Each structure stands twice: as structure tokens, then as C-alpha cells.
Amino acid sequence: MNTSKLFVLTLALLMSVASFAQKGSVTKADAYLAKNEFENAKAEIDVAITIEKNALKSKTWFVRGKIYQAIATSTDEAVSSLDADALDKSVEAYNKVLEMDKETSPNNLISNTNLDAMWGNYINIGGTVYGEEKYGEALAAFEKALKVKPTDSVTLLYAGVAAQQSGDNDKTLDYYYQMVDANIANGDVISTLIYLERTYKEDNEKALDLVRKAKELYPTESKFGQEEISLLLTMDKVDEARTKLEAAIEEDPTNVNLHLNLGVLYDNLGSAKLEAGEKEVARENYNKAKEAYLNAIKVDGDNYVANFNTGVIYVNLAKEYYDEVRDMNLKDYDKYGPAKLAKADKILKEGLPYMEKATTIQPDDIAGLKALQQMYTQLKMMDKAEAILDKVDALEAGQ
């Protein structure tokens, strides 16, 4: 017997057995998945993907996507704990299939379907726990959905809102800024960013940039103009604000929002001066605010903000004299009180028609109704005050 031939044959058989035992079969990985043997499926596909000829085939990536999808979405902790990065690996694999195969190929179509299914699964989970006010869990689910669709506007919004509700300001800023960068942020999203930049980051310059961007995107929303004025005042840039508004009004005198914004500037400035004890300067600014609001009413007589703010300005102008009377001693009151009260009442009565008009424009606005009720009470028009109070009580009871 030729022992050398026997040795060669035995060696060949051993090599064949070793090769057969080696992991890395895509077919076997898929078969393990079909039997829910996830650990074995994972072990097979992890080796298979390292073999160059396998990595060049879309089928390998497709099977890998399915296996890691099953692990990532499993509710069985023993399965889901097999790999903490299962979702990332599944998404990567499916996206690789989309790159390698034609759009009409079965694996491409199924990969797209599976990606949508994973995204929908996490969106549904997030929505459910969000409804239960478990905002941290909702955020975690929406962040998983973002791994599937990183630029999806709905998912970014959901993640941002969940982060906001959970008190995670940094993530709120992250997701909302992604929306701004993608030009998919609405006014409420930008308002939140402005608020966070002002209060959380304490970056008024960044907040001002956002406000000005918002004004370009939403020119009819006066709140951003008012926010700009507020920021400029906070940053001691009053002259810049006034100059900009006056120039804009000159170019577009029928723009009601410009008149309103100028009124708000003087209104805020008047309040700041009054708080500082500069009554004369405060009164001057309140009168300039009143003029701007009245100009807004000339442009649009049914503008609620213009009428309401005009009414409030008259309240502020009258308040100066009411406060003086309140602080008088008896001797001074006997001498000066009645005259000052009469002056205050006269000013307040001048503002009454504007507040009444505001409450006809928005008859269910509680803030306007309460302001009107207080004016009636101050002027001792008790029947009207009680009627308004009854209406307010009814509205608040229905909320």
C-alpha cells in the first residue's frame, strides 16, 4: 500500500472537513434566521461579511439586514441584547442593498419596505409612550426612528418635541437646528430655539439671528418683530431698532405690523423707564407708543393687537396719576386728589373704546375681557364690569 498517497488523501479530507465546519455561510445564516436561532444567525453573517466575495454580493447585505433587524426590534431581551448596535447594522446593511441593486430588484424593494417597517415601529412606540407622558422613552424611540430616516422632517420634529418635553435642552436644540438647516422648521420650532438661546444658552446674538431669519420666513407673524425689539432693547440697541422700524415704515406705510412693532418698542421702553422711576420719560414713550398703535389702527381698524395695546397704553398713562393719588396723605389728597383722579379717569375713558373694540374682534379672549373689566371697575361702571366678569367666569369654566 502506498502510504504517501494515503497521507495526501487523509490531509485533503481533513482540509475539506475543516472548510465545511468554518462559519461564514450566508445561506446558513438565513436558515438560522428562519428558525429564530438568532445567535447562530448572527455568528454566521458576522463571519460571512468579512469574506470579500460575500461582501461584494447584495444578498449578503440583505440577509445581514434581516438578521440585525430581527435582533433590534425583538421584544425578547435575550435577543435584543445580542448586539447593542443591531439597529445601526441593520440600517447600514439595507442601505448597502439599495446602493448595490436596481430599484426594481426584489431585494431592493424588500429592503425599502423593511426600513419603512422599522421606522414605523419606532414611531408607533414613541407615540404610545409619549401619550403616556413618558417623554424620555418617547425620545429614545424617536431617536431610533431617526437612525432609519435621519433627515425625515416628521421624525426630527417628534424627537425635538419629546426632547423639549423631557427637559433635554441640548437635544431640543440639536434636532430643531437640523430642521432649520434643512429649511423644514415651522414658526413654533424657531420660537423655541429663540427662547432656548435667550434663556438656556444666554446667547442674545444667536437669538437675534434666529429672529431675523424667522421674520424673513414668516413676514406676517408680528411676534417675531416684537421679539426682535425685545432683544434689541435687552442688548441696549434701542436706536438700531427704532431706526430700522422708522425706515421700514417710510418704505411701507401700510404695513400694520411695522407700526405695531414700533409701538411695542416705545411701549417696552416706557415700561423700563417707569420701572427706573423716570416718569416723564416713561410718559413720553407711552405717548409715542400710542401714536404708533393708532397709526396701525388707521391701516387696519379691526386689528386686535393694535386696539388692545392702545387700550393698555391708556391704562398705563392713567396709572401714573392713580398711583400718585394712592400714595398721598390725607392732607395732600384733599388738596390734589380729586383733580388727579379726574385727570386719570379722563385718560382711562379715552382708552375705553379701543379695549371695547378689541373685545368685539376677539370676544372670547380672556385677557382682553379682564382688562376691560378692570377699566370698568376703575371707572365705577359696575354693571358693565359685572357683566364682563360673568362672561369671563363662564369662559374659564368651559376650559
Coordinates of C-alpha atoms in Angstrom, one line a residue:
M1 CA 0.0 0.0 0.0
N2 CA 1.3 3.5 -0.9
T3 CA 1.4 5.3 2.4
S4 CA 2.3 8.6 0.8
K5 CA -0.9 8.6 -1.3
L6 CA -2.9 7.7 1.8
F7 CA -1.4 10.6 3.7
V8 CA -2.2 13.1 1.0
L9 CA -5.8 11.8 0.8
T10 CA -6.3 12.0 4.5
L11 CA -4.9 15.5 4.6
A12 CA -7.3 16.5 1.8
L13 CA -10.2 15.1 3.7
L14 CA -9.2 16.9 6.9
M15 CA -9.0 20.2 5.0
S16 CA -12.3 19.6 3.4
V17 CA -14.0 18.9 6.8
A18 CA -12.3 22.0 8.3
S19 CA -13.5 24.1 5.4
F20 CA -17.0 22.7 5.8
A21 CA -17.0 23.5 9.6
Q22 CA -15.9 27.1 9.1
K23 CA -18.6 29.7 9.7
G24 CA -19.4 32.3 7.1
S25 CA -22.2 30.8 5.1
V26 CA -24.9 33.3 4.0
T27 CA -27.3 30.5 3.3
K28 CA -26.8 29.0 6.7
A29 CA -27.3 32.4 8.3
D30 CA -30.6 32.9 6.5
A31 CA -31.6 29.4 7.5
Y32 CA -30.8 30.1 11.2
L33 CA -32.9 33.2 11.0
A34 CA -35.9 31.3 9.6
K35 CA -35.7 29.0 12.6
N36 CA -35.4 32.0 15.0
E37 CA -31.9 30.9 16.0
F38 CA -30.7 34.5 16.2
E39 CA -27.4 33.9 17.9
N40 CA -26.3 31.4 15.3
A41 CA -27.6 33.5 12.5
K42 CA -25.6 36.5 13.8
A43 CA -22.4 34.4 14.2
E44 CA -22.7 33.1 10.6
I45 CA -23.4 36.5 9.0
D46 CA -20.7 38.3 11.0
V47 CA -18.1 36.0 9.5
A48 CA -19.7 35.9 6.1
I49 CA -19.5 39.7 5.7
T50 CA -15.7 39.6 6.3
I51 CA -15.2 37.3 3.3
E52 CA -14.5 39.5 0.3
K53 CA -16.6 37.6 -2.2
N54 CA -19.6 37.7 0.1
A55 CA -19.2 41.4 0.8
L56 CA -19.5 42.1 -2.9
K57 CA -22.9 40.5 -3.1
S58 CA -26.1 42.3 -2.2
K59 CA -27.7 39.1 -0.9
T60 CA -25.1 39.0 1.9
W61 CA -26.1 42.5 3.0
F62 CA -29.8 41.8 2.6
V63 CA -29.6 38.8 4.9
R64 CA -27.4 40.8 7.3
G65 CA -30.1 43.5 7.3
K66 CA -32.8 41.0 8.1
I67 CA -30.9 39.3 10.9
Y68 CA -30.0 42.5 12.7
Q69 CA -33.5 43.9 12.1
A70 CA -34.9 40.9 14.0
I71 CA -32.4 41.5 16.8
A72 CA -33.0 45.2 17.0
T73 CA -36.8 45.0 17.1
S74 CA -37.2 41.9 19.3
T75 CA -39.1 42.4 22.5
D76 CA -37.2 39.4 24.0
E77 CA -34.3 40.9 25.9
A78 CA -32.2 37.8 25.4
V79 CA -32.4 38.5 21.7
S80 CA -32.2 42.3 21.7
S81 CA -29.1 42.2 24.0
L82 CA -27.2 40.1 21.4
D83 CA -25.9 43.4 19.9
A84 CA -26.4 46.9 21.2
D85 CA -25.7 48.3 17.7
A86 CA -28.1 46.0 15.9
L87 CA -30.3 48.8 14.6
D88 CA -27.3 50.7 13.1
K89 CA -26.0 47.5 11.5
S90 CA -29.4 46.6 10.0
V91 CA -29.9 50.1 8.5
E92 CA -26.3 50.0 7.2
A93 CA -26.9 46.7 5.5
Y94 CA -30.2 47.6 3.9
N95 CA -28.8 50.9 2.6
K96 CA -25.9 48.9 1.1
V97 CA -28.5 46.8 -0.7
L98 CA -30.1 50.0 -2.0
E99 CA -26.8 51.1 -3.3
M100 CA -25.9 47.8 -5.0
D101 CA -29.2 46.6 -6.5
K102 CA -31.5 48.2 -9.1
E103 CA -34.6 49.9 -7.7
T104 CA -36.8 47.3 -9.2
S105 CA -34.9 44.3 -7.8
P106 CA -36.7 42.2 -5.2
N107 CA -34.1 42.7 -2.5
N108 CA -34.1 46.5 -3.1
L109 CA -37.9 46.7 -2.8
I110 CA -37.9 44.5 0.3
S111 CA -35.1 46.5 1.9
N112 CA -37.1 49.7 1.4
T113 CA -40.1 48.0 2.9
N114 CA -38.2 46.7 5.9
L115 CA -36.6 50.1 6.5
D116 CA -40.1 51.7 6.5
A117 CA -41.4 49.0 8.8
M118 CA -38.6 49.6 11.3
W119 CA -39.2 53.4 11.2
G120 CA -42.9 52.9 11.6
N121 CA -42.3 50.6 14.5
Y122 CA -40.3 53.1 16.5
I123 CA -42.6 56.0 15.6
N124 CA -45.5 54.0 16.9
I125 CA -43.7 53.0 20.1
G126 CA -42.6 56.7 20.6
G127 CA -46.2 57.9 20.0
T128 CA -47.6 55.5 22.5
V129 CA -45.2 56.3 25.4
Y130 CA -45.4 60.0 24.6
G131 CA -49.2 59.8 25.1
E132 CA -48.4 58.2 28.5
E133 CA -46.2 61.3 29.2
K134 CA -43.1 59.1 29.3
Y135 CA -41.1 61.6 27.3
G136 CA -37.7 60.2 27.8
E137 CA -38.8 56.8 26.5
A138 CA -40.5 58.6 23.6
L139 CA -37.3 60.4 22.8
A140 CA -35.3 57.1 22.8
A141 CA -37.8 55.6 20.3
F142 CA -37.9 58.6 18.0
E143 CA -34.1 58.6 18.0
K144 CA -34.1 55.0 16.8
A145 CA -36.5 56.1 14.1
L146 CA -34.0 58.8 13.1
K147 CA -31.3 56.2 12.7
V148 CA -33.5 54.7 10.0
K149 CA -34.5 58.0 8.4
P150 CA -32.0 60.7 9.6
T151 CA -33.5 63.6 7.6
D152 CA -37.2 62.9 7.9
S153 CA -38.9 66.1 8.9
V154 CA -41.7 64.4 10.9
T155 CA -39.2 62.3 12.9
L156 CA -37.0 65.3 13.6
L157 CA -40.0 67.2 14.9
Y158 CA -41.1 64.4 17.1
A159 CA -37.7 63.9 18.5
G160 CA -37.4 67.6 19.1
V161 CA -40.7 67.9 20.9
A162 CA -40.0 64.8 23.0
A163 CA -36.6 66.2 24.0
Q164 CA -38.3 69.5 24.8
Q165 CA -40.9 67.8 26.9
S166 CA -38.3 65.7 28.7
G167 CA -36.3 68.8 29.6
D168 CA -33.3 67.9 27.4
N169 CA -32.5 71.3 26.1
D170 CA -29.3 70.3 24.2
K171 CA -31.1 67.6 22.2
T172 CA -34.0 70.0 21.6
L173 CA -31.5 72.5 20.1
D174 CA -29.8 69.8 18.1
Y175 CA -33.0 68.4 16.4
Y176 CA -34.6 71.8 15.9
Y177 CA -31.5 73.3 14.4
Q178 CA -31.3 70.3 12.0
M179 CA -34.8 71.3 10.9
V180 CA -33.7 74.9 10.4
D181 CA -30.7 73.8 8.4
A182 CA -33.0 71.7 6.2
N183 CA -35.5 74.5 5.8
I184 CA -38.3 72.5 7.3
A185 CA -38.7 74.3 10.6
N186 CA -42.1 76.0 11.3
G187 CA -42.6 79.2 13.4
D188 CA -43.1 77.3 16.6
V189 CA -39.8 75.4 16.2
I190 CA -37.9 78.7 15.6
S191 CA -39.7 80.3 18.6
T192 CA -38.5 77.5 20.8
L193 CA -34.9 77.9 19.5
I194 CA -35.1 81.7 20.2
Y195 CA -36.3 81.1 23.7
L196 CA -33.6 78.5 24.4
E197 CA -30.9 80.7 23.0
R198 CA -32.0 83.6 25.2
T199 CA -32.7 81.7 28.4
Y200 CA -30.6 78.5 28.3
K201 CA -27.6 79.4 26.2
E202 CA -27.9 83.1 27.2
D203 CA -26.7 84.0 23.6
N204 CA -28.8 87.0 22.5
E205 CA -26.8 87.4 19.3
K206 CA -27.7 83.9 18.2
A207 CA -31.3 84.5 19.2
L208 CA -31.3 87.8 17.2
D209 CA -30.0 85.9 14.1
L210 CA -32.9 83.4 14.5
V211 CA -35.4 86.1 14.9
R212 CA -34.3 87.8 11.8
K213 CA -34.4 84.5 9.9
A214 CA -37.9 84.0 11.2
K215 CA -39.0 87.4 10.1
E216 CA -37.9 86.5 6.5
L217 CA -39.7 83.2 6.6
Y218 CA -42.9 84.4 8.3
P219 CA -43.3 88.1 7.5
T220 CA -46.9 88.2 8.6
E221 CA -46.2 87.0 12.2
S222 CA -45.8 90.1 14.3
K223 CA -44.4 88.1 17.3
F224 CA -41.0 87.8 15.7
G225 CA -40.8 91.6 15.1
Q226 CA -41.8 92.1 18.7
E227 CA -39.1 89.5 19.8
E228 CA -36.5 91.4 17.8
I229 CA -37.4 94.6 19.5
S230 CA -37.3 92.9 22.9
L231 CA -33.8 91.5 22.1
L232 CA -32.5 94.8 20.8
L233 CA -33.8 96.5 24.0
T234 CA -32.1 93.8 26.1
M235 CA -28.9 94.3 24.2
D236 CA -29.2 98.1 24.6
K237 CA -29.6 98.5 20.8
V238 CA -32.7 100.8 21.1
D239 CA -31.6 103.3 18.5
E240 CA -30.9 100.5 16.0
A241 CA -34.4 99.1 16.5
R242 CA -36.1 102.5 16.2
T243 CA -34.1 103.5 13.1
K244 CA -34.8 100.2 11.4
L245 CA -38.5 100.4 12.0
E246 CA -38.9 104.0 11.1
A247 CA -37.1 103.4 7.8
A248 CA -39.2 100.4 7.1
I249 CA -42.4 102.3 7.8
E250 CA -41.4 105.1 5.4
E251 CA -40.9 102.5 2.7
D252 CA -44.1 100.6 3.5
P253 CA -46.5 102.8 5.4
T254 CA -49.5 100.4 5.1
N255 CA -47.7 97.5 6.8
V256 CA -49.6 97.2 10.0
N257 CA -47.0 95.0 11.7
L258 CA -44.3 97.7 11.3
H259 CA -46.5 100.2 13.1
L260 CA -47.2 97.6 15.8
N261 CA -43.6 96.8 16.3
L262 CA -42.7 100.5 16.6
G263 CA -45.5 100.8 19.2
V264 CA -44.1 97.8 21.1
L265 CA -40.6 99.3 21.1
Y266 CA -41.8 102.6 22.7
D267 CA -44.2 100.6 24.9
N268 CA -41.4 98.5 26.3
L269 CA -39.1 101.5 26.6
G270 CA -41.8 103.3 28.6
S271 CA -42.2 100.4 31.0
A272 CA -38.4 100.2 31.5
K273 CA -38.2 103.9 32.2
L274 CA -41.2 103.8 34.6
E275 CA -39.6 101.0 36.5
A276 CA -36.4 103.1 36.8
G277 CA -38.5 105.9 38.2
E278 CA -38.2 108.2 35.2
K279 CA -41.9 109.1 35.0
E280 CA -41.6 112.0 32.5
V281 CA -39.5 109.9 30.0
A282 CA -41.9 107.0 30.5
R283 CA -44.9 109.2 29.7
E284 CA -43.2 110.4 26.5
N285 CA -42.5 106.9 25.3
Y286 CA -46.0 105.7 26.1
N287 CA -47.4 108.6 24.1
K288 CA -45.1 107.6 21.2
A289 CA -46.3 104.0 21.5
K290 CA -49.9 105.3 21.5
E291 CA -49.3 107.2 18.3
A292 CA -47.8 104.1 16.6
Y293 CA -50.7 101.9 17.7
L294 CA -53.2 104.5 16.4
N295 CA -51.4 104.5 13.1
A296 CA -51.7 100.7 13.0
I297 CA -55.5 101.2 13.6
K298 CA -55.7 103.6 10.7
V299 CA -54.2 100.9 8.5
D300 CA -56.4 98.1 9.9
G301 CA -59.2 99.2 12.2
D302 CA -60.1 95.6 13.1
N303 CA -56.6 94.6 14.2
Y304 CA -56.9 93.1 17.7
V305 CA -53.4 93.7 18.9
A306 CA -53.5 97.4 17.8
N307 CA -56.8 98.0 19.6
F308 CA -55.8 96.0 22.7
N309 CA -52.4 97.6 23.0
T310 CA -53.9 101.1 22.6
G311 CA -56.3 100.4 25.4
V312 CA -53.4 99.2 27.6
I313 CA -51.4 102.3 26.8
Y314 CA -54.2 104.5 28.1
V315 CA -54.3 102.3 31.2
N316 CA -50.6 102.9 31.8
L317 CA -50.9 106.6 31.2
A318 CA -53.8 106.8 33.7
K319 CA -52.0 104.6 36.2
E320 CA -49.3 107.2 36.9
Y321 CA -52.0 109.5 38.4
Y322 CA -53.9 106.8 40.1
D323 CA -50.6 105.7 41.8
E324 CA -49.9 109.3 42.9
V325 CA -53.3 109.6 44.5
R326 CA -52.9 106.2 46.2
D327 CA -49.6 107.3 47.8
M328 CA -51.0 110.7 49.0
N329 CA -51.5 111.5 52.7
L330 CA -54.9 112.8 53.7
K331 CA -53.9 116.5 53.5
D332 CA -52.4 116.2 50.0
Y333 CA -55.4 114.1 48.9
D334 CA -57.8 116.8 50.0
K335 CA -55.8 119.4 48.1
Y336 CA -54.8 117.5 44.9
G337 CA -56.5 114.1 44.9
P338 CA -59.8 114.9 43.2
A339 CA -58.2 116.8 40.3
K340 CA -55.7 114.0 39.7
L341 CA -58.4 111.3 39.9
A342 CA -60.4 113.3 37.4
K343 CA -57.4 113.5 35.1
A344 CA -56.8 109.8 35.4
D345 CA -60.4 108.9 34.8
K346 CA -60.4 111.1 31.7
I347 CA -57.4 109.3 30.2
L348 CA -58.8 105.9 31.0
K349 CA -62.2 106.8 29.4
E350 CA -60.3 107.8 26.2
G351 CA -58.8 104.3 26.1
L352 CA -62.1 102.5 26.8
P353 CA -63.4 102.4 23.1
Y354 CA -60.2 100.7 22.0
M355 CA -60.4 97.9 24.6
E356 CA -64.1 97.5 23.9
K357 CA -63.3 97.3 20.2
A358 CA -60.7 94.6 20.9
T359 CA -63.2 92.5 22.8
T360 CA -65.6 92.7 19.8
I361 CA -62.9 91.5 17.5
Q362 CA -62.0 88.6 19.8
P363 CA -65.0 88.2 22.1
D364 CA -63.7 85.1 23.8
D365 CA -60.2 86.4 24.6
I366 CA -60.0 86.3 28.4
A367 CA -57.0 88.6 28.6
G368 CA -58.9 91.4 26.8
L369 CA -62.1 90.8 28.8
K370 CA -60.2 91.0 32.1
A371 CA -58.5 94.2 31.0
L372 CA -61.9 95.7 30.0
Q373 CA -63.5 94.6 33.3
Q374 CA -60.7 96.3 35.3
M375 CA -61.2 99.5 33.3
Y376 CA -64.9 99.4 34.0
T377 CA -64.3 98.8 37.7
Q378 CA -61.8 101.7 38.0
L379 CA -64.4 104.0 36.3
K380 CA -67.1 102.7 38.7
M381 CA -69.1 101.3 35.7
M382 CA -70.1 98.4 37.9
D383 CA -73.0 96.9 35.8
K384 CA -70.7 96.6 32.8
A385 CA -67.8 95.3 35.0
E386 CA -70.1 92.6 36.5
A387 CA -71.4 91.5 33.0
I388 CA -67.8 91.1 31.8
L389 CA -66.8 89.2 34.9
D390 CA -69.7 86.8 34.4
K391 CA -68.6 86.2 30.9
V392 CA -65.0 85.5 32.0
D393 CA -66.2 83.1 34.6
A394 CA -68.3 81.2 32.0
L395 CA -65.3 81.0 29.6
E396 CA -62.9 79.8 32.3
A397 CA -65.4 77.2 33.5
G398 CA -65.7 75.9 29.9
Q399 CA -61.9 75.4 29.5

